[in-house]
Amino acid sequence: MHHAGGSHSTFRPWLAHLPEDWEVRLVVAPGRPKAATHPAERRLTVISDALADELLGRDGGSYALFGHSMGGLVAFAAALEVQRQGGPAPAWVGVSGHPGPFFSITRSNPPLYGLSPDELRAALTDLGGLPDRILRDPLLWERVQPLVRADLEAAETWEPTPTPPPVLNVPLSAFCGDHDPVAEERDAAHWGRHTTDFLGVRPFPGGHFYFLDDPEPLVKRIVDDIRSVLPGREPRR
């Protein structure tokens, strides 16, 4: 599950590094090219509940969820909804580039989605999540801005319910860049409060989009973490 303003295409280069016998599903959120008949959703719960419905309808077999930034919240919220309904729980959840359910996706005040167009473009330039050609081209930026703003609003306004800290009864790993202005290692550690089996924080060199240039190290770690929790594996230390 992708970051705010992104799409499933972010993860296409990962396919070359994942086991051939794994079925990989890249989630297409509303408003993206393949789902452009629907407007971008401004409520994260709508996106996560739609994903949870898909998971509740599964025929069986182990599955895992991974999301980056906004996508991390979507993965976590969807797993919570599956758990609430007593459905088939994921074997593992991975959350990347986010400081936890009770923390803003950014440290900005006011939130990013309320910034002026120029301020928002400057903030996104600092994060490095959109290609320069989009941020520098007024026509492209005008086309992409509503989608980015809707995603940011969804991520920055989501609050888990009920009010006690939500806890998943499944293994969870947190991933981050060691120079991420959104969620560095100490921030990503907050996820330990929201699972009964925290595998720890997995830091990598880089910023918020630490994996874009070379996804292989991150994908390898994801595969190792998932395999460590599958049935029949040696107990983890």
mmCIF file of C-alpha atoms in Angstrom, residues 23 67 95 103-104 143 158 161 170 175 180 225-227 231:
data_model
loop_
_atom_site.group_PDB
_atom_site.id
_atom_site.type_symbol
_atom_site.label_atom_id
_atom_site.label_comp_id
_atom_site.label_asym_id
_atom_site.label_seq_id
_atom_site.Cartn_x
_atom_site.Cartn_y
_atom_site.Cartn_z
ATOM 1 C CA GLU A 23 1.299 -13.987 -5.062
ATOM 2 C CA GLY A 67 2.468 -0.246 3.510
ATOM 3 C CA VAL A 95 4.707 -0.489 8.437
ATOM 4 C CA PHE A 103 1.224 10.601 15.657
ATOM 5 C CA SER A 104 0.852 12.824 12.615
ATOM 6 C CA ARG A 143 -3.342 17.858 -12.073
ATOM 7 C CA TRP A 158 -7.281 9.348 10.781
ATOM 8 C CA THR A 161 -11.217 3.750 17.383
ATOM 9 C CA VAL A 170 -0.090 -10.450 14.948
ATOM 10 C CA PHE A 175 10.787 0.172 8.795
ATOM 11 C CA ASP A 180 13.566 10.400 7.723
ATOM 12 C CA ASP A 225 10.552 -11.196 8.542
ATOM 13 C CA ILE A 226 7.572 -12.835 6.859
ATOM 14 C CA ARG A 227 9.306 -16.190 6.588
ATOM 15 C CA PRO A 231 4.095 -21.944 10.345
#
